[in-house]
Amino acid sequence: QVRLVQSGSELKKPGASLRVSCKASGYIFTSYAMNWVRQVPGQGPEWMGWISTDDARPAYARAFSGRIVFSLDTSASTAYLQIPSLTTEDTAVYYCTTDMAVAGRKAFDMWGQGTMVTVSS
Amino acid sequence: QSALTQPPSASGSPGQSVTISCTGTSVGDYNYVSWYQQHPGRAPKLMVYEVTQRPSGVPDRFSGSKSGNTASLTVSGLQAGDEATYYCSSYAGKTNIVFGGGTKLTVL
């Protein structure tokens, strides 16, 4: 069974760092790029960027460039999203997502369950 | 403010059809428009991609179209389970993908 399983909810203070994990199973991890999407409660999703799982090359959306880092542990079939210095505006649900049956179609048909991140002093 | 504009709400009675619009310049520039269904507390689910294509398992009651800078999702034969928020997305060039603000569909 193909699955993306993310790490659990986080409560952080402003200025703290965050790492969200996304473990893939049921398919060859390096076959599909991993994307990250942010969704502030009550708002539409925002695409944050993607990382190539075969060469670990990241591409960040302009709105997030310089503030986030994507990384991989290919041996563990796991992708990571890091935010080195959180602000209250980072409070959101973060999803990892990939395109499997629709590869190359700029759409995402496999999603993690989401990780709720709350940033509050 | 989202790059793609959707009406905040739509509604219809069971068995009826409802159409949701999505407007933006990237919609007109590329044929990479997708639609997602999201129930509260759940991850989005892909319903339509490449304007008109349905992933395996999505009922043919869901159909997509595009004219100029506006894409549309039509849900026919409305069912109670269709009540959800629907988001459009579009490729916007240079590996960028943008989403709409969402339309909450209510089944009356």
Short mmCIF file of C-alpha atoms in Angstrom, two decimals:
data_model
loop_
_atom_site.label_atom_id
_atom_site.label_comp_id
_atom_site.label_asym_id
_atom_site.label_seq_id
_atom_site.Cartn_x
_atom_site.Cartn_y
_atom_site.Cartn_z
CA GLN A 1 0.00 0.00 0.00
CA VAL A 2 1.39 3.36 -1.04
CA ARG A 3 1.54 5.77 1.89
CA LEU A 4 3.10 9.02 3.02
CA VAL A 5 3.20 9.22 6.80
CA GLN A 6 4.17 12.52 8.42
CA SER A 7 5.43 13.32 11.89
CA GLY A 8 3.07 14.52 14.58
CA SER A 9 1.74 17.92 15.56
CA GLU A 10 4.17 20.50 16.89
CA LEU A 11 3.86 23.44 19.29
CA LYS A 12 6.78 25.83 18.96
CA LYS A 13 7.82 29.26 20.17
CA PRO A 14 8.76 32.08 17.78
CA GLY A 15 12.40 31.81 16.77
CA ALA A 16 12.52 28.05 17.32
CA SER A 17 13.37 25.63 14.54
CA LEU A 18 11.12 22.97 13.08
CA ARG A 19 11.64 19.73 11.20
CA VAL A 20 8.73 17.83 9.72
CA SER A 21 9.31 14.33 8.35
CA CYS A 22 7.47 12.46 5.61
CA LYS A 23 8.10 8.72 5.33
CA ALA A 24 7.15 7.04 2.09
CA SER A 25 6.28 3.38 1.72
CA GLY A 26 4.87 1.06 -0.90
CA TYR A 27 6.84 2.47 -3.83
CA ILE A 28 10.37 3.27 -4.94
CA PHE A 29 11.11 6.52 -3.11
CA THR A 30 13.48 7.86 -5.75
CA SER A 31 10.92 7.51 -8.55
CA TYR A 32 8.92 10.64 -7.74
CA ALA A 33 9.81 14.11 -6.53
CA MET A 34 8.46 15.20 -3.16
CA ASN A 35 6.55 18.43 -2.87
CA TRP A 36 5.58 20.40 0.23
CA VAL A 37 2.37 22.39 0.64
CA ARG A 38 1.37 24.75 3.45
CA GLN A 39 -2.22 25.43 4.40
CA VAL A 40 -3.09 28.10 6.93
CA PRO A 41 -6.38 27.16 8.63
CA GLY A 42 -9.32 28.54 6.66
CA GLN A 43 -7.18 29.41 3.63
CA GLY A 44 -6.18 27.77 0.38
CA PRO A 45 -3.06 25.64 0.06
CA GLU A 46 0.28 27.20 -0.88
CA TRP A 47 2.87 25.25 -2.82
CA MET A 48 6.25 25.59 -1.06
CA GLY A 49 8.43 23.78 -3.56
CA TRP A 50 9.80 20.35 -4.31
CA ILE A 51 12.90 18.22 -3.99
CA SER A 52 14.13 15.73 -6.53
CA THR A 53 14.42 12.41 -4.75
CA ASP A 54 17.10 11.02 -7.06
CA ASP A 55 19.65 13.82 -6.70
CA ALA A 56 18.27 15.80 -3.71
CA ARG A 57 18.06 18.98 -5.77
CA PRO A 58 15.51 21.37 -4.25
CA ALA A 59 13.40 24.07 -5.87
CA TYR A 60 11.70 26.58 -3.60
CA ALA A 61 8.68 28.72 -4.34
CA ARG A 62 9.59 32.38 -4.36
CA ALA A 63 7.50 33.14 -1.26
CA PHE A 64 9.47 30.62 0.80
CA SER A 65 12.96 30.85 -0.70
CA GLY A 66 15.58 31.55 1.96
CA ARG A 67 13.27 30.54 4.82
CA ILE A 68 12.92 26.80 4.38
CA VAL A 69 15.12 23.80 3.61
CA PHE A 70 14.17 20.51 2.00
CA SER A 71 16.28 17.42 2.60
CA LEU A 72 16.16 13.66 2.20
CA ASP A 73 17.24 10.44 3.87
CA THR A 74 16.98 8.19 0.88
CA SER A 75 18.01 5.11 2.87
CA ALA A 76 14.94 5.68 5.06
CA SER A 77 12.64 6.78 2.22
CA THR A 78 12.02 9.97 4.16
CA ALA A 79 11.79 13.61 3.15
CA TYR A 80 12.18 16.50 5.54
CA LEU A 81 10.98 20.09 5.69
CA GLN A 82 12.97 22.41 7.94
CA ILE A 83 12.09 25.93 9.00
CA PRO A 84 15.12 27.32 10.87
CA SER A 85 13.41 30.27 12.54
CA LEU A 86 9.67 30.16 13.03
CA THR A 87 7.30 33.09 13.24
CA THR A 88 3.65 33.09 14.25
CA GLU A 89 2.78 33.36 10.55
CA ASP A 90 4.14 29.83 10.09
CA THR A 91 1.18 28.43 12.02
CA ALA A 92 -0.37 26.07 9.49
CA VAL A 93 -0.81 22.48 8.39
CA TYR A 94 2.11 21.22 6.32
CA TYR A 95 1.64 18.43 3.78
CA CYS A 96 4.08 16.37 1.79
CA THR A 97 2.69 15.29 -1.54
CA THR A 98 3.79 13.66 -4.75
CA ASP A 99 2.57 12.85 -8.23
CA MET A 100 2.50 9.13 -8.94
CA ALA A 101 -0.20 8.11 -11.39
CA VAL A 102 -0.19 11.68 -12.71
CA ALA A 103 3.58 12.16 -12.88
CA GLY A 104 4.56 15.24 -14.85
CA ARG A 105 1.00 16.61 -14.92
CA LYS A 106 1.64 19.31 -12.27
CA ALA A 107 -0.90 17.67 -9.96
CA PHE A 108 -0.63 15.72 -6.73
CA ASP A 109 -2.42 12.42 -6.20
CA MET A 110 -0.67 11.15 -3.07
CA TRP A 111 -0.69 13.17 0.14
CA GLY A 112 0.55 12.75 3.67
CA GLN A 113 -1.93 13.17 6.48
CA GLY A 114 -0.62 16.63 7.32
CA THR A 115 1.34 18.01 10.26
CA MET A 116 -0.23 20.80 12.30
CA VAL A 117 2.34 23.32 13.44
CA THR A 118 1.38 25.97 15.96
CA VAL A 119 3.79 28.83 16.68
CA SER A 120 2.90 30.80 19.78
CA SER A 121 4.72 32.52 22.59
CA GLN B 1 -4.69 36.86 -1.63
CA SER B 2 -4.61 33.73 -3.80
CA ALA B 3 -3.26 33.76 -7.34
CA LEU B 4 -6.43 32.02 -8.53
CA THR B 5 -9.89 33.42 -7.78
CA GLN B 6 -12.75 31.16 -6.73
CA PRO B 7 -16.21 32.02 -5.39
CA PRO B 8 -16.26 31.42 -1.62
CA SER B 9 -19.36 29.28 -1.70
CA ALA B 10 -21.66 27.23 -3.90
CA SER B 11 -24.67 25.07 -3.19
CA GLY B 12 -27.12 22.66 -4.75
CA SER B 13 -29.71 20.09 -3.85
CA PRO B 14 -29.10 16.34 -4.08
CA GLY B 15 -29.22 15.18 -7.67
CA GLN B 16 -28.61 18.64 -9.10
CA SER B 17 -25.48 19.92 -10.82
CA VAL B 18 -23.25 22.72 -9.60
CA THR B 19 -20.34 24.45 -11.33
CA ILE B 20 -17.40 26.10 -9.57
CA SER B 21 -15.19 28.61 -11.38
CA CYS B 22 -11.48 29.38 -11.08
CA THR B 23 -9.98 32.45 -12.73
CA GLY B 24 -6.37 33.49 -13.25
CA THR B 25 -3.86 34.29 -15.96
CA SER B 26 -1.96 31.03 -15.41
CA VAL B 27 -5.16 29.13 -16.20
CA GLY B 28 -5.15 30.65 -19.65
CA ASP B 29 -1.42 30.14 -20.16
CA TYR B 30 -1.21 26.41 -19.38
CA ASN B 31 -3.38 23.30 -19.62
CA TYR B 32 -2.28 22.17 -16.18
CA VAL B 33 -5.37 22.97 -14.13
CA SER B 34 -6.23 20.61 -11.29
CA TRP B 35 -9.09 20.40 -8.83
CA TYR B 36 -8.96 19.06 -5.29
CA GLN B 37 -11.66 18.07 -2.83
CA GLN B 38 -10.96 18.59 0.84
CA HIS B 39 -13.12 17.45 3.73
CA PRO B 40 -12.53 19.04 7.16
CA GLY B 41 -9.41 17.74 8.85
CA ARG B 42 -8.36 15.72 5.81
CA ALA B 43 -5.73 16.10 3.14
CA PRO B 44 -6.80 17.33 -0.29
CA LYS B 45 -7.85 14.68 -2.80
CA LEU B 46 -7.14 15.08 -6.51
CA MET B 47 -10.38 15.03 -8.54
CA VAL B 48 -9.32 16.45 -11.93
CA TYR B 49 -5.96 17.14 -13.56
CA GLU B 50 -4.86 18.60 -16.91
CA VAL B 51 -8.16 20.51 -17.08
CA THR B 52 -10.38 17.53 -17.94
CA GLN B 53 -8.71 14.29 -16.83
CA ARG B 54 -9.95 12.22 -13.89
CA PRO B 55 -7.66 10.03 -11.80
CA SER B 56 -8.63 6.41 -11.47
CA GLY B 57 -11.44 5.98 -8.97
CA VAL B 58 -12.94 9.47 -9.29
CA PRO B 59 -16.58 9.26 -10.43
CA ASP B 60 -17.48 10.70 -13.83
CA ARG B 61 -19.92 12.98 -12.02
CA PHE B 62 -16.89 15.25 -11.64
CA SER B 63 -15.85 17.00 -14.83
CA GLY B 64 -13.52 19.86 -15.68
CA SER B 65 -13.34 22.40 -18.47
CA LYS B 66 -11.61 25.64 -19.37
CA SER B 67 -12.34 28.74 -21.42
CA GLY B 68 -9.75 31.47 -21.62
CA ASN B 69 -8.52 32.38 -18.16
CA THR B 70 -11.36 30.56 -16.38
CA ALA B 71 -11.52 26.89 -15.49
CA SER B 72 -14.60 25.17 -14.15
CA LEU B 73 -15.42 22.08 -12.14
CA THR B 74 -18.90 20.65 -12.55
CA VAL B 75 -20.30 18.19 -10.05
CA SER B 76 -23.36 16.38 -11.40
CA GLY B 77 -25.85 14.28 -9.47
CA LEU B 78 -24.91 15.94 -6.18
CA GLN B 79 -24.57 13.64 -3.21
CA ALA B 80 -24.24 14.40 0.48
CA GLY B 81 -20.63 13.20 0.44
CA ASP B 82 -19.74 15.84 -2.14
CA GLU B 83 -20.09 18.51 0.55
CA ALA B 84 -16.53 19.76 0.96
CA THR B 85 -14.22 22.60 0.00
CA TYR B 86 -12.88 22.50 -3.54
CA TYR B 87 -9.61 24.07 -4.59
CA CYS B 88 -8.27 24.68 -8.05
CA SER B 89 -4.59 24.84 -8.86
CA SER B 90 -2.59 25.72 -11.95
CA TYR B 91 0.96 25.49 -13.16
CA ALA B 92 2.26 29.07 -13.32
CA GLY B 93 5.57 28.59 -15.09
CA LYS B 94 9.14 28.18 -13.80
CA THR B 95 8.12 25.12 -11.75
CA ASN B 96 5.65 27.27 -9.80
CA ILE B 97 2.20 25.98 -8.84
CA VAL B 98 -0.56 28.22 -7.51
CA PHE B 99 -3.83 27.45 -5.76
CA GLY B 100 -7.17 29.16 -5.42
CA GLY B 101 -8.72 30.27 -2.16
CA GLY B 102 -11.31 27.51 -2.19
CA THR B 103 -15.07 27.13 -2.70
CA LYS B 104 -17.17 25.57 0.02
CA LEU B 105 -19.81 23.38 -1.59
CA THR B 106 -22.97 22.85 0.44
CA VAL B 107 -25.44 20.12 -0.44
CA LEU B 108 -28.82 21.45 0.65
#
